[in-house]
Coordinates of C-alpha atoms in Angstrom, one line a residue:
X99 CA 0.0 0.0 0.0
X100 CA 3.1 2.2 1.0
X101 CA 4.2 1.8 -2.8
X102 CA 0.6 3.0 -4.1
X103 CA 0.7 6.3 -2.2
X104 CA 4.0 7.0 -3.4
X105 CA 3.3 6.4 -7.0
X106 CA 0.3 8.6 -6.5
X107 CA 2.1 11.3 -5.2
X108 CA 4.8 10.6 -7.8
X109 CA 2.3 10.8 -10.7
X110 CA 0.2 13.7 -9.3
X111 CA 3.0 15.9 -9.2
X112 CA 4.2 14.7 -13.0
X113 CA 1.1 16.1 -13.9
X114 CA 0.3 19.2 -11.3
X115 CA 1.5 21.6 -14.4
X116 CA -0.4 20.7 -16.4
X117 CA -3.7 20.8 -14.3
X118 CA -2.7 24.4 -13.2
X119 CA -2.5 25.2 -16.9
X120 CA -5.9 23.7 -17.6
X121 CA -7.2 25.9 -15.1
X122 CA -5.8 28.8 -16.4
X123 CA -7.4 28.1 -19.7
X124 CA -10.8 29.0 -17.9
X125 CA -9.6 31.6 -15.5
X126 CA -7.0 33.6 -15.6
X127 CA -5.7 33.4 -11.7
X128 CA -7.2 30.0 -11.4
X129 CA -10.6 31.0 -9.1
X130 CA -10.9 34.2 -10.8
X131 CA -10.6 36.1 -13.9
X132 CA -11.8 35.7 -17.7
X133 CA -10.6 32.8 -19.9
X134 CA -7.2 33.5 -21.4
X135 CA -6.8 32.2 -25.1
X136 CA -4.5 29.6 -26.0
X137 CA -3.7 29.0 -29.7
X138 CA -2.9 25.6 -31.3
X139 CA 0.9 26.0 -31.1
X140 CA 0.7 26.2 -27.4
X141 CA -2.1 23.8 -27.3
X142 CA 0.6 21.1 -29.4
X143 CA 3.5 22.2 -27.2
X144 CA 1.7 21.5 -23.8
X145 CA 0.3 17.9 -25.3
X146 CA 4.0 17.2 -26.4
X147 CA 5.3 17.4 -22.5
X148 CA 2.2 15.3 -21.6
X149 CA 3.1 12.8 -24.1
X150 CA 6.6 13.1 -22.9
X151 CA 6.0 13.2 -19.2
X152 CA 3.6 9.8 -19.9
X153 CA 6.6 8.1 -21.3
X154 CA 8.6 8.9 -18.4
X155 CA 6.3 6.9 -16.0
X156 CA 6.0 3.8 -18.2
X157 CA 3.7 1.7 -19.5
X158 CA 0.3 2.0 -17.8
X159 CA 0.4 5.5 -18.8
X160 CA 2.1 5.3 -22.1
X161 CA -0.9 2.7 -22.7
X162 CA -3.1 4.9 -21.3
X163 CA -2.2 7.5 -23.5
X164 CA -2.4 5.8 -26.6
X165 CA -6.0 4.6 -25.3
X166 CA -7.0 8.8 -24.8
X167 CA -5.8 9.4 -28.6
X168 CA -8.9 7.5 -29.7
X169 CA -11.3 9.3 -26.6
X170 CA -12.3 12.4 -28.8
X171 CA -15.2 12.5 -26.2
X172 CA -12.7 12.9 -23.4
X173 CA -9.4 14.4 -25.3
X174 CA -9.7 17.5 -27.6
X175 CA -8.4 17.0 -31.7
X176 CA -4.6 18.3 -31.0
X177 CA -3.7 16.4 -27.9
X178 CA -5.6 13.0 -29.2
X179 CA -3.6 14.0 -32.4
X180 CA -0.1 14.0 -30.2
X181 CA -1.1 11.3 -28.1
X182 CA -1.3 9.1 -30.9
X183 CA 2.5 9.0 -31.7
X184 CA 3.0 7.4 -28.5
X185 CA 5.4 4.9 -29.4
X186 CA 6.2 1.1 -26.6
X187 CA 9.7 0.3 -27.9
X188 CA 11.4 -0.7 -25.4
X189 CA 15.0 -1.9 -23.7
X190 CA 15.0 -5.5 -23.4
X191 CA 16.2 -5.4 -19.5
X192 CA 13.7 -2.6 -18.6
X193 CA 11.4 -3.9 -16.2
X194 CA 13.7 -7.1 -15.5
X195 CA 14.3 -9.6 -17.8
X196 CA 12.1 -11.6 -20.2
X197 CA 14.1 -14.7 -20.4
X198 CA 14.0 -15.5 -16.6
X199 CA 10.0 -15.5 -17.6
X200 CA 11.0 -17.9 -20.3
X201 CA 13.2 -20.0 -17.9
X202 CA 10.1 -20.3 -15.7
X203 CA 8.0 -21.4 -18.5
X204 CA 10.0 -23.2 -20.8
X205 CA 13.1 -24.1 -19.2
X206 CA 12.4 -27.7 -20.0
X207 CA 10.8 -27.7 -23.7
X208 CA 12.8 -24.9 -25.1
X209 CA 17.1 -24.9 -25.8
X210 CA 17.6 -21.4 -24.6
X211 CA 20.7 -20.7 -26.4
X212 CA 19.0 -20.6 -29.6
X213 CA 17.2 -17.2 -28.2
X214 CA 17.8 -14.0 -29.9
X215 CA 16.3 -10.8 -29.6
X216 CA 13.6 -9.3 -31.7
X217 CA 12.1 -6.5 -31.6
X218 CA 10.1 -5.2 -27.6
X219 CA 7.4 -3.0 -26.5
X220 CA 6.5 -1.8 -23.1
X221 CA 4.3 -4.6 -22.1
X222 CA 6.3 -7.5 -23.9
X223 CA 9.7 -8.8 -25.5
X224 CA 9.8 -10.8 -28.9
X225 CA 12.3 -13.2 -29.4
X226 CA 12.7 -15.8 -32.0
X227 CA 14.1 -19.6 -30.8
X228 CA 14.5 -23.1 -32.2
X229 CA 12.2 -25.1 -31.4
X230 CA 11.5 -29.1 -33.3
X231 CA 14.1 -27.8 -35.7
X232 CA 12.0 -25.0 -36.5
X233 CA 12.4 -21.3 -36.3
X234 CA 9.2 -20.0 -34.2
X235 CA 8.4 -16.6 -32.6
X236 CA 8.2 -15.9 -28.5
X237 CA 6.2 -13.1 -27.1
X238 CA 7.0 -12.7 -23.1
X239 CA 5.0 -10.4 -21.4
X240 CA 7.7 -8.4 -18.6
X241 CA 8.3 -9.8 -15.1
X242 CA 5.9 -8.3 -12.8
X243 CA 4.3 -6.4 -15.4
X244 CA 1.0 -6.9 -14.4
X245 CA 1.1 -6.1 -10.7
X246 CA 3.0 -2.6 -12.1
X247 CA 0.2 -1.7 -14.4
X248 CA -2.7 -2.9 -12.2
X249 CA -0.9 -0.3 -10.1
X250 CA -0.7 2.3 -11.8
X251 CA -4.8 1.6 -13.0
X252 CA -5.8 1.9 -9.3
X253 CA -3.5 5.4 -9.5
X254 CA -5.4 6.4 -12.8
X255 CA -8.7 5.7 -11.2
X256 CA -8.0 7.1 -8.0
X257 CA -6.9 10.6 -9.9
X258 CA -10.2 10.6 -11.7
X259 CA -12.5 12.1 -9.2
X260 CA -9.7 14.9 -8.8
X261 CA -10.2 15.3 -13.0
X262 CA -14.0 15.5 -12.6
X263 CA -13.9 18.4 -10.4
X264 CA -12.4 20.2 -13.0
X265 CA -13.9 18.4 -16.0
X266 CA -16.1 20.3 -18.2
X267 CA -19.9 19.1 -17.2
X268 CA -20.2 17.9 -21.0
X269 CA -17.1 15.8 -20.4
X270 CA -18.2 14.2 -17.0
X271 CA -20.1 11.5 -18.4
X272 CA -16.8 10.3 -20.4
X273 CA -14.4 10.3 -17.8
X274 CA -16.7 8.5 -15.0
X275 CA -16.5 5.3 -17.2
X276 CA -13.2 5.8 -18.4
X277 CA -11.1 4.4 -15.8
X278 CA -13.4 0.4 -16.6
X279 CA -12.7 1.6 -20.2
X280 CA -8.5 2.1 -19.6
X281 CA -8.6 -1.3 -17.2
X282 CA -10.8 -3.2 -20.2
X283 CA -8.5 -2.5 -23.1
X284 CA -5.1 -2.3 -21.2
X285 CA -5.7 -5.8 -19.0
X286 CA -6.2 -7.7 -22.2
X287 CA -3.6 -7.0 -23.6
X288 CA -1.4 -8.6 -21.2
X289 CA -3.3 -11.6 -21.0
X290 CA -2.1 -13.7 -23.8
X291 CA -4.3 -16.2 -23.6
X292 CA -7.3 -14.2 -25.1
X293 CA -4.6 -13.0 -27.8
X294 CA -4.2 -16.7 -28.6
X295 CA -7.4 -17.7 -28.8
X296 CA -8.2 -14.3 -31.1
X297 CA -5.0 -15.5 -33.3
X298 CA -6.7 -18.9 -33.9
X299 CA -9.8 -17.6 -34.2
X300 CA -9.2 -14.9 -36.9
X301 CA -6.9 -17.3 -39.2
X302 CA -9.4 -19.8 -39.3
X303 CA -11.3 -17.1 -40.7
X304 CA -9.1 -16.3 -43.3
X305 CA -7.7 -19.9 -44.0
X306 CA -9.7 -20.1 -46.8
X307 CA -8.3 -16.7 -48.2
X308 CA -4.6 -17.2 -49.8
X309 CA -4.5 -13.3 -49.7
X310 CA -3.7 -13.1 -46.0
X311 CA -1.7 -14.6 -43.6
X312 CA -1.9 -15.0 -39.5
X313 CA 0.9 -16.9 -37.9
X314 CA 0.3 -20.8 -36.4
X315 CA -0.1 -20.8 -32.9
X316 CA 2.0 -23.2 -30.3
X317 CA -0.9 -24.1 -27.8
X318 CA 1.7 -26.1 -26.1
X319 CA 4.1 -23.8 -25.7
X320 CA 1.7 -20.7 -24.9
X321 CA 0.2 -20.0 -21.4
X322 CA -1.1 -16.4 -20.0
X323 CA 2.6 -15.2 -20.0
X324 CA 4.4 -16.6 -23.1
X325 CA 2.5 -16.6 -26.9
X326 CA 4.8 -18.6 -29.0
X327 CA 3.8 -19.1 -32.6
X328 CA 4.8 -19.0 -36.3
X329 CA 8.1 -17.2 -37.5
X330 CA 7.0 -15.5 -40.6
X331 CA 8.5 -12.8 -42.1
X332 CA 7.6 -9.9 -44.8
X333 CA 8.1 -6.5 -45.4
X334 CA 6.7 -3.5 -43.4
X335 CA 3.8 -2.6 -45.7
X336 CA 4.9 1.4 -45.9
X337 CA 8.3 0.7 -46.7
X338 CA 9.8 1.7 -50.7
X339 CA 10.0 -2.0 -51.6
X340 CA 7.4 -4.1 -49.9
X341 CA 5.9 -4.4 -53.1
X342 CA 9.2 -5.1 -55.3
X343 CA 9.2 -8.6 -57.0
X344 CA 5.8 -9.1 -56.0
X345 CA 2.3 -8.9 -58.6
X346 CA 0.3 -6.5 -56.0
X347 CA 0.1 -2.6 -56.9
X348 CA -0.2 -0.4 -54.0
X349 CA -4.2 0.7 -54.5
X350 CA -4.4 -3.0 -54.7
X351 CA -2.9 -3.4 -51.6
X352 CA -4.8 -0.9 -49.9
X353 CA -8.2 -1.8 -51.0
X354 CA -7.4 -5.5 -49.5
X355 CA -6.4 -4.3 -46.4
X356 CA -9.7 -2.4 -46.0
X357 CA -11.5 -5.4 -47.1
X358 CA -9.8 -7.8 -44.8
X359 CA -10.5 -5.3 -41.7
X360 CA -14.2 -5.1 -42.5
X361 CA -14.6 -8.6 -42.3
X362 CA -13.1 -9.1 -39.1
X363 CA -15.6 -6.5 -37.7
X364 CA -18.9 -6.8 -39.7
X365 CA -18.8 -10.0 -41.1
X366 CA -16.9 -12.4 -38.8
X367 CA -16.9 -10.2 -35.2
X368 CA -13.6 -10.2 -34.1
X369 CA -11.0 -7.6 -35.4
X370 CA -7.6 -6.8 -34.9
X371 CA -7.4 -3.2 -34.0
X372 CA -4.1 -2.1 -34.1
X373 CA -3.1 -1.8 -38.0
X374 CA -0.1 0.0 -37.7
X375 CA 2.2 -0.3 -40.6
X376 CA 4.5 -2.4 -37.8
X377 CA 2.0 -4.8 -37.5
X378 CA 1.4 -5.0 -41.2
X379 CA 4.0 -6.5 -43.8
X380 CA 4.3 -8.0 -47.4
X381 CA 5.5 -11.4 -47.3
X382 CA 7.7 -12.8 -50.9
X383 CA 4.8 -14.4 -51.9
X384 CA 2.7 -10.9 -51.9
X385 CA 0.4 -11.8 -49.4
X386 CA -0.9 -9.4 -46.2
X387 CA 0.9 -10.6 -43.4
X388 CA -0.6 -9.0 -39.9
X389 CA 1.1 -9.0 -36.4
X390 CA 0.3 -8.4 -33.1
X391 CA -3.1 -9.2 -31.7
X392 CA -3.3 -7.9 -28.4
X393 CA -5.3 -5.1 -29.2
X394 CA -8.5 -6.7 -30.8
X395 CA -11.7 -6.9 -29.1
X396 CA -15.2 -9.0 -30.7
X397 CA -18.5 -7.6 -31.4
X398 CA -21.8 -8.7 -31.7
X399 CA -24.5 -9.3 -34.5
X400 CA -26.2 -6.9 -32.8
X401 CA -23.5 -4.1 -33.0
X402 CA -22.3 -5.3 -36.0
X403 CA -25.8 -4.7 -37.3
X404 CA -25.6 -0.9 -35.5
X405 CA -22.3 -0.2 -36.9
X406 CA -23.6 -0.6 -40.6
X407 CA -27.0 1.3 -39.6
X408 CA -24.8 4.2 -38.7
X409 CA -23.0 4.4 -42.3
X410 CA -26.2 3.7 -43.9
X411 CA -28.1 6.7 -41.7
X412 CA -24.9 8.5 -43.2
X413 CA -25.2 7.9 -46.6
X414 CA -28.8 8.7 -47.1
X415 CA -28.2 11.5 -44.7
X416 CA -31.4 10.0 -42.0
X417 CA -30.9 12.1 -39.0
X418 CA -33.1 10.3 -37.7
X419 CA -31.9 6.7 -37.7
X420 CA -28.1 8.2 -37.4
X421 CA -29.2 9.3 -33.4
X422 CA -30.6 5.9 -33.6
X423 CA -27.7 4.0 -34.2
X424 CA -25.3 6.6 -31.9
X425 CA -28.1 5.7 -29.0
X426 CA -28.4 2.0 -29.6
X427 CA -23.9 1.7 -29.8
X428 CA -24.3 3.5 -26.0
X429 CA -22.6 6.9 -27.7
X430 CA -25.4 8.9 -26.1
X431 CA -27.6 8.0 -23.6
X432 CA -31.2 7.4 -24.0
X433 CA -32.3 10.5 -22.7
X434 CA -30.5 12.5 -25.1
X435 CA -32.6 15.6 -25.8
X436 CA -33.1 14.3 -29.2
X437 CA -34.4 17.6 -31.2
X438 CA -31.1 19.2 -30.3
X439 CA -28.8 16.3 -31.5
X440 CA -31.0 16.5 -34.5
X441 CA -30.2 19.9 -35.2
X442 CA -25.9 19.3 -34.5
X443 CA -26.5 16.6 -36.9
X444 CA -28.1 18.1 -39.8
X445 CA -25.2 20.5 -39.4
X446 CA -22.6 17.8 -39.3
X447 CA -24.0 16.5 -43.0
X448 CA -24.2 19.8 -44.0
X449 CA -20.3 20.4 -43.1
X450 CA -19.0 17.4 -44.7
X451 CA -21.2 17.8 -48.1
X452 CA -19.5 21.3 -47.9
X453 CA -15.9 18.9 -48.6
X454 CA -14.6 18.1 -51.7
X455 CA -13.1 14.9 -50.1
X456 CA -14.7 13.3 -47.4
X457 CA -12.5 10.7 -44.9
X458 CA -13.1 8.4 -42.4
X459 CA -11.3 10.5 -40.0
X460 CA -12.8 13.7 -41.0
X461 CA -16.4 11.9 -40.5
X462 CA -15.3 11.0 -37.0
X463 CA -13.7 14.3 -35.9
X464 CA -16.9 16.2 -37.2
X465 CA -19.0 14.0 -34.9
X466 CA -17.1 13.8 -32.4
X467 CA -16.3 17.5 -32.3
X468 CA -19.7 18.8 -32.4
X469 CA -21.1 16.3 -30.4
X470 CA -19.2 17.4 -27.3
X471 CA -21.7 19.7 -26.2
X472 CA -24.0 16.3 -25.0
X473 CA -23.2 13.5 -22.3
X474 CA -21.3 11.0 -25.3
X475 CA -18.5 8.1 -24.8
X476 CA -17.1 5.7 -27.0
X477 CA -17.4 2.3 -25.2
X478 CA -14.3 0.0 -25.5
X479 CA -15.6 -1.8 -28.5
X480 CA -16.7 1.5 -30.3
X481 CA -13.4 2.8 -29.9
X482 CA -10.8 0.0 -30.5
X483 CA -13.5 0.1 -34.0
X484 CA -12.8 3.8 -34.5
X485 CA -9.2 3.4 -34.1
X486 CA -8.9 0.4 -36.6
X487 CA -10.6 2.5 -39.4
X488 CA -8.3 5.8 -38.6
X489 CA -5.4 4.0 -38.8
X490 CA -5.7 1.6 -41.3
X491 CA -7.1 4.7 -43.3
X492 CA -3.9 5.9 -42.6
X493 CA -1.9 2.9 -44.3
X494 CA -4.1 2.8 -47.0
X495 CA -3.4 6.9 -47.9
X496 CA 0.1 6.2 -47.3
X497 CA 0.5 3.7 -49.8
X498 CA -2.0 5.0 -52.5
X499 CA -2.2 8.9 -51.4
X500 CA -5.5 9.1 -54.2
X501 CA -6.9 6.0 -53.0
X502 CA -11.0 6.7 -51.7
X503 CA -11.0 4.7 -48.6
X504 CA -15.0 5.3 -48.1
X505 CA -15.5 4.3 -51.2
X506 CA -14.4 1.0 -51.1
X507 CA -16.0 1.1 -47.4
X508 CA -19.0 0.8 -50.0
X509 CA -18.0 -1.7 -52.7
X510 CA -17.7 -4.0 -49.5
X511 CA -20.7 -3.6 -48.0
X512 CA -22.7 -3.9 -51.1
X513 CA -20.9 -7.2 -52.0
X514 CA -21.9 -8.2 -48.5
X515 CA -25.3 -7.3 -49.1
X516 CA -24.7 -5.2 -45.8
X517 CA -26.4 -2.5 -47.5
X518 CA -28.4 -1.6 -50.8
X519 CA -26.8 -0.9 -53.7
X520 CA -27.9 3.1 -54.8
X521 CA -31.1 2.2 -57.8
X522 CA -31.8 -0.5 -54.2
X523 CA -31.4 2.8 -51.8
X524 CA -33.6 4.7 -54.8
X525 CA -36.1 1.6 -54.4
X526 CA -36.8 1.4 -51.2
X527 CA -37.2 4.9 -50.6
X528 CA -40.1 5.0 -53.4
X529 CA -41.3 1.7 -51.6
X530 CA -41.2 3.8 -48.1
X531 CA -43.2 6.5 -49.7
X532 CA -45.6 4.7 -51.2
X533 CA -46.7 3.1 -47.9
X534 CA -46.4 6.1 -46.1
X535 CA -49.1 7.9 -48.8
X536 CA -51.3 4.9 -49.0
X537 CA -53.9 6.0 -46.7
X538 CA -54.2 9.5 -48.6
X539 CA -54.1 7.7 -52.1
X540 CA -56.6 5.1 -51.0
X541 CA -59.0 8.7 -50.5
X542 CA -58.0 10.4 -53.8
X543 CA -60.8 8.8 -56.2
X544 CA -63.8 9.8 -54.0
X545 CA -61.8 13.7 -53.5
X546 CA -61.4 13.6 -57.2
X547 CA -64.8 12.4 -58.0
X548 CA -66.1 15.2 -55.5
X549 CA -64.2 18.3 -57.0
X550 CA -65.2 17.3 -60.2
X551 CA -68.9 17.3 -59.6
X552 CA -68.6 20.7 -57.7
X553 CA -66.1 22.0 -60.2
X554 CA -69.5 20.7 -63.0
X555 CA -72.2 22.3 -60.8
X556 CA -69.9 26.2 -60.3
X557 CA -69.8 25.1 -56.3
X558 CA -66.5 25.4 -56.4
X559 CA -64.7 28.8 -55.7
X560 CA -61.4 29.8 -54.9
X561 CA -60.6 33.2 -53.7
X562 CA -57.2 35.0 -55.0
X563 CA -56.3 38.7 -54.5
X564 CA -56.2 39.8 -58.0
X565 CA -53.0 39.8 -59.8
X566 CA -53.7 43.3 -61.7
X567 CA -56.2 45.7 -62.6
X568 CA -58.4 43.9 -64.7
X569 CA -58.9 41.0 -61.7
X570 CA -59.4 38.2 -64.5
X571 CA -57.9 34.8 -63.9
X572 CA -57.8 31.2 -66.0
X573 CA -60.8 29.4 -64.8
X574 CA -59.7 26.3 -66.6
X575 CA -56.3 26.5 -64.3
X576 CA -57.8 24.4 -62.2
X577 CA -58.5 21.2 -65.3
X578 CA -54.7 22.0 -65.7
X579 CA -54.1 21.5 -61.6
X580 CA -56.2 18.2 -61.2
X581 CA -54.7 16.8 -64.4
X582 CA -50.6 17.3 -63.1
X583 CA -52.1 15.7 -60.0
X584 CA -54.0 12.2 -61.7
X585 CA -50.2 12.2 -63.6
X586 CA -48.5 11.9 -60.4
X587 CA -51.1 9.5 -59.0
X588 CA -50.6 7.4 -61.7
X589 CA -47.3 7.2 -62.1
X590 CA -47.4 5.5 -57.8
X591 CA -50.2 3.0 -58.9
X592 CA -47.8 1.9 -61.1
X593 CA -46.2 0.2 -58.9
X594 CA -49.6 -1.8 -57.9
X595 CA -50.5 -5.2 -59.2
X596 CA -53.6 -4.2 -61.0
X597 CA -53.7 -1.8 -63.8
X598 CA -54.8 1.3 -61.5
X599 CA -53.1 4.0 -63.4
X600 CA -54.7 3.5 -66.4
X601 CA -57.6 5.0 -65.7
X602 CA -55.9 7.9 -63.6
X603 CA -54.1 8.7 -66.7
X604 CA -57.8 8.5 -68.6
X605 CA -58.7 10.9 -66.8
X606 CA -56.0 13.0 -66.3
X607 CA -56.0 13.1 -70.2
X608 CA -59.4 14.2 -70.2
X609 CA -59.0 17.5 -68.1
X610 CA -55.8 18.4 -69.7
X611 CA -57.7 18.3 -73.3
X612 CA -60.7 20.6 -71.2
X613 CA -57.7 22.9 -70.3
X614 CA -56.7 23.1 -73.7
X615 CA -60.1 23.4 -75.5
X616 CA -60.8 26.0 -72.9
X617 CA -57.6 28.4 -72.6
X618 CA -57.4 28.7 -76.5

């Protein structure tokens, strides 16, 4: 317990600066005074010795800052954009030494002098071994990692009632939950056995897809502390020649990428979420060779079926159904006042129609941004989702900087039959307003048939200020009126099984030829 005060202390003092700073943002001498403004260079500066200063305390909080660059509800555009350069590479000795983890582990089923070093990151060490004859890959998670970053979660959570003192009201709702939401995403990461099971899981997915590759795991070999698999190697996806000698253009690369990531989330339901080009690579044989799963998470049909609601509300620009969706994913809460988040999001369509090019992350940051003014989160699943699709938009501009990311977005739904094609969007919004006018078109012969008596026996009179001097009118306008209107009523009973419209258009021919006969 002695060790968790001082690390709070420790950590509150890092970041005492920074809070005084924040306040000083709102009022000048902290309790008093107007708001003093801040442009973005300061703004980037500030978030750089955050960045920094969350380094310098280690994982948990480089972790935890990498998990705030995808909280637009909590962190604003600049420090989530900061935030997100967070790199885990790592010493091998820091934090003690893997192999001793390996010695506990494998001491007996492994030669340990056929150990090198590969590559580490703040929560684990990669070697590659020997291991049947074959060369295979080790992942070892630190020595007494976990009990330092459950740690250092208590220390986050216990600073988070301090934060929503000074927490904007609008941003309370985020940061209550965010502490579960940190402890979620960070804790399964260092359980290896869920990455395992997410490893096996996803390549059986794909084994039927020669395009992409996911390492073999060693079930034998693995337990909560060590993931040993497949050695495979390729070329980071980004670099100049990870396309040389092999038949795959970049735009082709790109467009399978996105493909391969929307079928992990809206197809098959469990996603790697961490696309980073150094988790991506082009093996000799041109195929998409992905890494690293301990960032992934699963969804359900159900929010799979959400998810695709949302781009469809989107694309036929349904206000309506988009609060839907944003409701029914837990992004705002059920008691939103719906009107006003109506009216935000009328303006977000009108603001991205107003772009010539329209991006993932432009869509996000629009909702995000104007949404702030409401109680919204991203739950853990929303998020690690959100980050997959900024990021591996972000591969996919790299290597083709023309290439239309939403676009293709679409040609996979479609092909999924995930949504309608646009004449099946045109179709079913005729079909919708058809229904929705059924009632009034079922009424329509007896209205006609009425007018058209009174119209015969001069009942009918319609009162206009005049229009000049002489205060004449067309009394044959209205033949011309109830003519346009049989044409449009005939041309929805076409739709209907029986030859309806035949005699609308009868008789809409017939007081078109009165208005004729009677302007002349």
């Amino acid at each position: 317990m002695i060790g968790y005060y001082r690390r709070y202390l420790q950590v509150l003092v890092r970041f005492l600066p920074f809070v005084l700073a924040f306040l000083r943002d709102k009022r000048r001498f902290v309790l008093v005074g107007h708001p003093r403004g801040v442009d973005d260079e300061t703004h980037r500066q500030r978030a750089e010795r955050i960045r920094n200063t969350m380094l310098d305390l280690g994982p948990a909080f480089v972790k935890v800052g990498q998990v705030l660059s995808t909280r637009p509800d909590i962190v604003p555009p600049t420090y989530a954009d900061v935030l997100g350069t967070l790199q885990d590479e790592v010493p091998e000795g820091a934090s003690g030494d893997p192999r001793s983890v390996l010695d506990d582990e494998l001491g007996d089923e492994l030669d340990l002098s056929t150990i090198e070093p590969v590559a580490g990151g703040s929560l684990a060490f990669v070697y590659a071994a020997i291991h049947g004859g074959e060369r295979i890959a080790l992942k070892v998670r630190r020595p007494d990692m976990k009990s330092q970053i459950e740690r250092d979660l208590r220390v986050v959570r216990g600073l988070l009632p301090l934060i929503r003192l000074f927490a904007d009201e609008r941003q309370r709702y985020s940061v209550r939950n965010a502490a579960d939401d940190f402890e979620s995403i960070i804790l399964d990461e260092l359980d290896f056995e869920r990455e395992r099971e997410i490893m096996v899981e996803i390549g059986e997915n794909f084994a039927d897809d020669d395009r992409v590759v996911v390492p073999d795991v060693y079930a034998d070999l693995s337990s909560e502390r060590v993931l040993a698999m497949e050695h495979l190697t390729g070329r980071r996806v980004t670099d100049d020649d990870a396309l040389a000698d092999v038949d795959v253009d970049p735009h082709e690369l790109a467009t399978r990428i996105t493909s391969v990531y929307l079928k992990m989330g809206l197809v098959d339901g469990t996603f790697h979420a961490d696309p980073h080009p150094g988790n991506l690579a082009v093996t000799d044989e041109g195929r998409l060779l992905i890494y690293d799963f301990g960032m992934s998470d699963r969804l359900s049909t159900a929010t799979q079926g959400d998810i695709v609601g949302l781009y469809r509300a989107l694309v036929q620009r349904d206000v309506e159904a988009l609060v839907d969706a944003l409701i029914a994913l837990d992004v705002l809460e059920r008691d939103v006042n719906r009107a006003e988040v109506r009216r935000v999001l009328e303006l977000v369509i009108e603001t991205l129609e107003g772009h010539s090019t329209v991006t993932w992350r432009r869509i996000i940051t629009e909702l995000t941004s104007n949404l702030r003014d409401f109680p919204f989160r991203l739950p853990p699943n929303v998020m690690l989702l959100v980050r997959a699709g900024t990021v591996g938009e972000g591969v996919c501009r790299q290597l083709d900087p023309e290439f239309d990311f939403l676009a293709a977005v679409r040609s996979f739904l479609v092909e999924e039959n995930l949504i309608e094609s646009e004449l099946q969007a045109i179709l079913s919004e005729i079909r919708t307003d058809v229904r929705r006018s059924l009632p009034a078109l079922s009424r329509l012969p007896a209205r006609v048939d009425r007018t058209a008596q009174r119209l015969e026996r001069g009942e009918l009179v319609v009162r206009t200020d005049p229009v000049d001097d002489r205060g004449t009118g067309d009394r044959d306008l209205g033949y011309a009126v109830l003519a346009s209107a049989l044409l449009v009523a005939a041309s929805i009973l076409a739709f209907h099984d029986r030859p309806y419209e035949i005699p609308a258009l009868a008789i809409a021919s017939a007081f078109f030829l009165r208005y004729l006969v009677g302007s002349r």
